[in-house]
Amino acid sequence: MRIILRAIATFILLLASLLSMLLSGVFLYLNPSIPEIETFSRVSIKAPLKIYSDDDLLIQEFGERLSPITFDEIPPLFIKALLDTEDKRFFEHKGIDLVTLSNASWQLIRNKGVIRSGASTITMQLVKNISGQTEIRFIRKFKEMLLALKIERELSKEDILQLYLNIIPFGKHSFGVQAASNTYYGKNLSELNLAQMAMLAGIPQAPEAGNPINGPERAKRRRDLVLKRMLEQGSINYKM
């Protein structure tokens, strides 16, 4: 029995060493092609061209709709809706959620290469939206992880959320949650009720096909999932 246990321990140690060497090699290979963190921390948010009447009424907008918002202006309930659905350990991890990554890897093996759930954190999604990389998925994922680690060292969690919620697409030419709130409800984010916030929190998964205008039924199913996750995490209760 001791010989068997010793052999198992040796195998595990060897496997861990090989994995460590593999990851180190991947890091050394990819790190030179990773852009500097300033590329992501100094993203400029462009405003659309707006035409007003003489009495200061908005007539038309040209270009993408963008309405920058600060972290303090984002309702805590919306942040809970987003994180409970997309990245519930956001304030705990350092850019990579090892628990979610392990689960996704196991599902990938069990489903014979079919990916049914992602492992991207909010920080990794931020990297993807800014970089717009279209490389082979395996390579891109590693780059996203490396950049996510770098971003987490340079920016606070609040800064990451603010940047993320100002640049991600919400469909119908709207970028950022404030612009999405104005597009779909004609109100600022702070004026929305729980159901409306949950609706917006569910859009980024499929901004064009899953928004309330292009795909109302899909958007409602996603909204209900967001509310379910919030209930499971204790962010809301049946009395709200």
Coordinates of C-alpha atoms in Angstrom, one line a residue:
M1 CA 0.0 0.0 0.0
R2 CA 2.8 2.4 0.9
I3 CA 4.5 1.7 -2.5
I4 CA 1.2 2.5 -4.3
L5 CA 0.7 5.7 -2.3
R6 CA 4.3 6.7 -2.9
A7 CA 3.9 6.1 -6.7
I8 CA 0.6 8.1 -6.8
A9 CA 2.3 11.0 -4.9
T10 CA 5.2 10.9 -7.2
F11 CA 2.9 10.9 -10.3
I12 CA 1.0 13.9 -8.9
L13 CA 4.2 15.8 -8.2
L14 CA 5.5 15.1 -11.6
L15 CA 2.2 16.1 -13.2
A16 CA 2.2 19.4 -11.2
S17 CA 5.8 20.1 -12.3
L18 CA 5.0 19.5 -15.9
L19 CA 2.0 21.7 -15.7
S20 CA 4.0 24.5 -14.0
M21 CA 6.7 24.2 -16.8
L22 CA 4.0 24.3 -19.5
L23 CA 2.3 27.5 -18.0
S24 CA 5.7 29.1 -17.6
G25 CA 6.5 28.4 -21.2
V26 CA 3.2 29.8 -22.4
F27 CA 3.8 32.9 -20.3
L28 CA 7.3 33.5 -21.7
Y29 CA 5.9 33.0 -25.2
L30 CA 2.9 35.2 -24.9
N31 CA 4.1 38.0 -22.6
P32 CA 6.1 39.9 -25.2
S33 CA 2.9 40.3 -27.3
I34 CA 0.8 41.5 -24.4
P35 CA 0.2 45.3 -24.7
E36 CA 1.1 47.6 -21.9
I37 CA -1.5 48.2 -19.2
E38 CA -1.8 51.9 -20.2
T39 CA -3.6 50.7 -23.3
F40 CA -6.5 49.6 -21.1
S41 CA -6.4 52.1 -18.2
R42 CA -6.5 55.1 -20.6
V43 CA -9.4 54.2 -22.8
S44 CA -11.1 57.3 -24.3
I45 CA -14.9 57.3 -24.5
K46 CA -16.1 59.2 -27.5
A47 CA -19.4 61.0 -27.6
P48 CA -21.8 60.9 -30.6
L49 CA -22.5 64.0 -32.6
K50 CA -25.8 65.6 -31.3
I51 CA -28.0 68.1 -33.0
Y52 CA -30.3 70.3 -30.9
S53 CA -33.1 72.7 -31.8
D54 CA -33.0 76.4 -30.8
D55 CA -35.0 75.5 -27.7
D56 CA -32.3 73.0 -26.7
L57 CA -34.3 69.8 -27.6
L58 CA -32.3 66.9 -29.0
I59 CA -33.2 66.3 -32.7
Q60 CA -30.8 63.6 -33.8
E61 CA -27.7 61.7 -32.8
F62 CA -25.0 60.4 -35.2
G63 CA -22.7 57.6 -34.3
E64 CA -22.8 55.2 -31.3
R65 CA -24.7 56.3 -28.2
L66 CA -22.4 56.7 -25.3
S67 CA -23.1 58.2 -21.9
P68 CA -20.2 57.9 -19.4
I69 CA -21.1 57.1 -15.8
T70 CA -19.0 57.1 -12.7
F71 CA -18.9 54.2 -10.2
D72 CA -20.7 56.2 -7.6
E73 CA -23.6 56.8 -10.0
I74 CA -24.1 53.1 -10.6
P75 CA -26.9 51.7 -8.3
P76 CA -25.6 49.0 -5.9
L77 CA -28.5 46.8 -6.9
F78 CA -27.4 46.9 -10.5
I79 CA -23.9 45.9 -9.5
K80 CA -25.3 42.9 -7.6
A81 CA -27.4 41.9 -10.6
L82 CA -24.3 42.0 -12.9
L83 CA -21.9 40.2 -10.5
D84 CA -24.4 37.6 -9.3
T85 CA -24.8 36.6 -12.9
E86 CA -21.5 37.1 -14.5
D87 CA -18.8 37.0 -11.8
K88 CA -20.0 36.4 -8.2
R89 CA -16.4 36.3 -6.8
F90 CA -15.3 39.5 -8.5
F91 CA -14.3 41.2 -5.3
E92 CA -12.4 38.1 -4.1
H93 CA -10.3 37.0 -7.1
K94 CA -7.3 38.7 -8.7
G95 CA -8.6 38.6 -12.3
I96 CA -8.9 34.9 -12.7
D97 CA -11.6 32.9 -10.9
L98 CA -9.9 29.5 -10.3
V99 CA -13.1 27.9 -9.1
T100 CA -15.0 28.8 -12.3
L101 CA -12.0 28.0 -14.4
S102 CA -11.7 24.5 -12.9
N103 CA -15.4 23.8 -13.4
A104 CA -15.3 25.0 -17.0
S105 CA -12.2 22.9 -17.7
W106 CA -13.9 19.8 -16.2
Q107 CA -17.0 20.4 -18.3
L108 CA -14.9 20.8 -21.4
I109 CA -13.3 17.4 -20.8
R110 CA -16.6 15.7 -19.8
N111 CA -18.4 17.1 -22.8
K112 CA -15.6 16.1 -25.2
G113 CA -14.6 19.6 -26.2
V114 CA -18.0 21.2 -26.2
I115 CA -18.0 24.4 -24.2
R116 CA -21.3 25.0 -22.3
S117 CA -20.2 27.6 -19.8
G118 CA -17.5 30.2 -19.9
A119 CA -14.9 31.0 -17.3
S120 CA -14.3 34.7 -18.1
T121 CA -14.3 37.1 -15.2
I122 CA -15.5 40.7 -15.6
T123 CA -11.8 41.7 -15.9
M124 CA -11.2 39.2 -18.7
Q125 CA -14.4 40.4 -20.5
L126 CA -13.0 44.0 -20.2
V127 CA -9.8 42.9 -21.9
K128 CA -11.8 41.2 -24.7
N129 CA -14.0 44.2 -25.3
I130 CA -11.1 46.6 -25.5
S131 CA -8.6 44.5 -27.4
G132 CA -11.1 43.0 -29.9
Q133 CA -8.7 40.1 -30.4
T134 CA -9.8 37.4 -32.9
E135 CA -7.0 34.9 -32.5
I136 CA -7.4 31.2 -31.9
R137 CA -9.5 30.9 -28.8
F138 CA -7.0 29.0 -26.7
I139 CA -4.3 31.6 -27.3
R140 CA -6.7 34.5 -26.8
K141 CA -7.9 33.1 -23.5
F142 CA -4.3 32.9 -22.2
K143 CA -3.7 36.5 -23.2
E144 CA -6.9 37.6 -21.6
M145 CA -5.8 35.9 -18.3
L146 CA -2.3 37.5 -18.4
L147 CA -3.8 41.0 -19.1
A148 CA -6.5 40.5 -16.4
L149 CA -3.8 39.8 -13.9
K150 CA -1.9 42.9 -14.9
I151 CA -5.1 45.1 -14.8
E152 CA -6.0 43.9 -11.4
R153 CA -2.6 45.0 -10.1
E154 CA -2.9 48.5 -11.6
L155 CA -6.6 49.3 -11.2
S156 CA -9.1 49.0 -8.3
K157 CA -12.1 46.8 -8.5
E158 CA -14.3 49.9 -8.7
D159 CA -12.2 51.4 -11.6
I160 CA -12.5 48.1 -13.4
L161 CA -16.3 48.0 -13.0
Q162 CA -16.6 51.6 -14.1
L163 CA -14.6 51.1 -17.2
Y164 CA -16.4 47.9 -18.0
L165 CA -19.8 49.4 -17.7
N166 CA -18.9 52.4 -19.8
I167 CA -17.6 50.5 -22.9
I168 CA -19.4 47.2 -23.2
P169 CA -22.0 47.0 -26.0
F170 CA -25.7 46.7 -25.2
G171 CA -27.1 46.5 -28.7
K172 CA -29.0 49.2 -30.8
H173 CA -25.8 51.3 -31.1
S174 CA -25.6 51.7 -27.3
F175 CA -22.3 51.3 -25.5
G176 CA -22.2 51.5 -21.7
V177 CA -25.0 50.9 -19.2
Q178 CA -26.2 54.5 -19.0
A179 CA -26.7 54.7 -22.7
A180 CA -28.5 51.4 -22.7
S181 CA -30.8 52.6 -19.9
N182 CA -31.7 55.7 -22.0
T183 CA -32.1 53.6 -25.2
Y184 CA -34.4 51.0 -23.8
Y185 CA -36.3 52.8 -21.0
G186 CA -35.8 56.6 -21.7
K187 CA -34.4 57.0 -18.1
N188 CA -31.1 57.1 -16.4
L189 CA -29.9 53.9 -14.7
S190 CA -30.6 55.3 -11.2
E191 CA -34.3 55.7 -12.1
L192 CA -34.8 52.0 -13.1
N193 CA -36.7 49.4 -11.0
L194 CA -35.3 46.0 -10.2
A195 CA -36.8 44.2 -13.2
Q196 CA -35.4 46.8 -15.6
M197 CA -31.9 46.6 -14.0
A198 CA -32.0 42.8 -14.3
M199 CA -33.0 43.2 -17.9
L200 CA -30.0 45.4 -18.7
A201 CA -27.6 43.2 -16.7
G202 CA -28.6 40.2 -18.9
I203 CA -28.0 42.0 -22.3
P204 CA -24.1 41.9 -22.6
Q205 CA -24.2 38.1 -23.1
A206 CA -25.8 38.7 -26.5
P207 CA -26.1 42.4 -27.1
E208 CA -27.6 42.3 -30.6
A209 CA -29.7 39.2 -30.4
G210 CA -30.7 39.4 -26.8
N211 CA -31.7 42.9 -26.2
P212 CA -35.4 43.8 -25.5
I213 CA -36.0 45.1 -29.0
N214 CA -34.4 42.6 -31.2
G215 CA -35.0 39.5 -29.0
P216 CA -37.7 40.3 -26.4
E217 CA -38.4 36.7 -25.4
R218 CA -34.7 35.9 -25.1
A219 CA -34.2 39.0 -23.1
K220 CA -37.0 38.1 -20.7
R221 CA -35.5 34.6 -20.2
R222 CA -32.2 36.2 -19.4
R223 CA -33.7 38.7 -17.1
D224 CA -35.5 35.9 -15.2
L225 CA -32.2 34.1 -14.9
V226 CA -30.5 37.2 -13.5
L227 CA -33.3 37.6 -10.9
K228 CA -33.0 33.9 -10.0
R229 CA -29.2 34.3 -9.5
M230 CA -29.8 37.4 -7.3
L231 CA -32.3 35.5 -5.2
E232 CA -29.9 32.5 -4.8
Q233 CA -27.1 34.9 -3.7
G234 CA -29.3 36.7 -1.2
S235 CA -29.1 40.0 -3.0
I236 CA -32.9 40.2 -3.2
N237 CA -35.8 38.5 -1.5
Y238 CA -39.4 37.8 -2.4
K239 CA -40.6 40.9 -0.6
M240 CA -38.7 43.3 -2.9

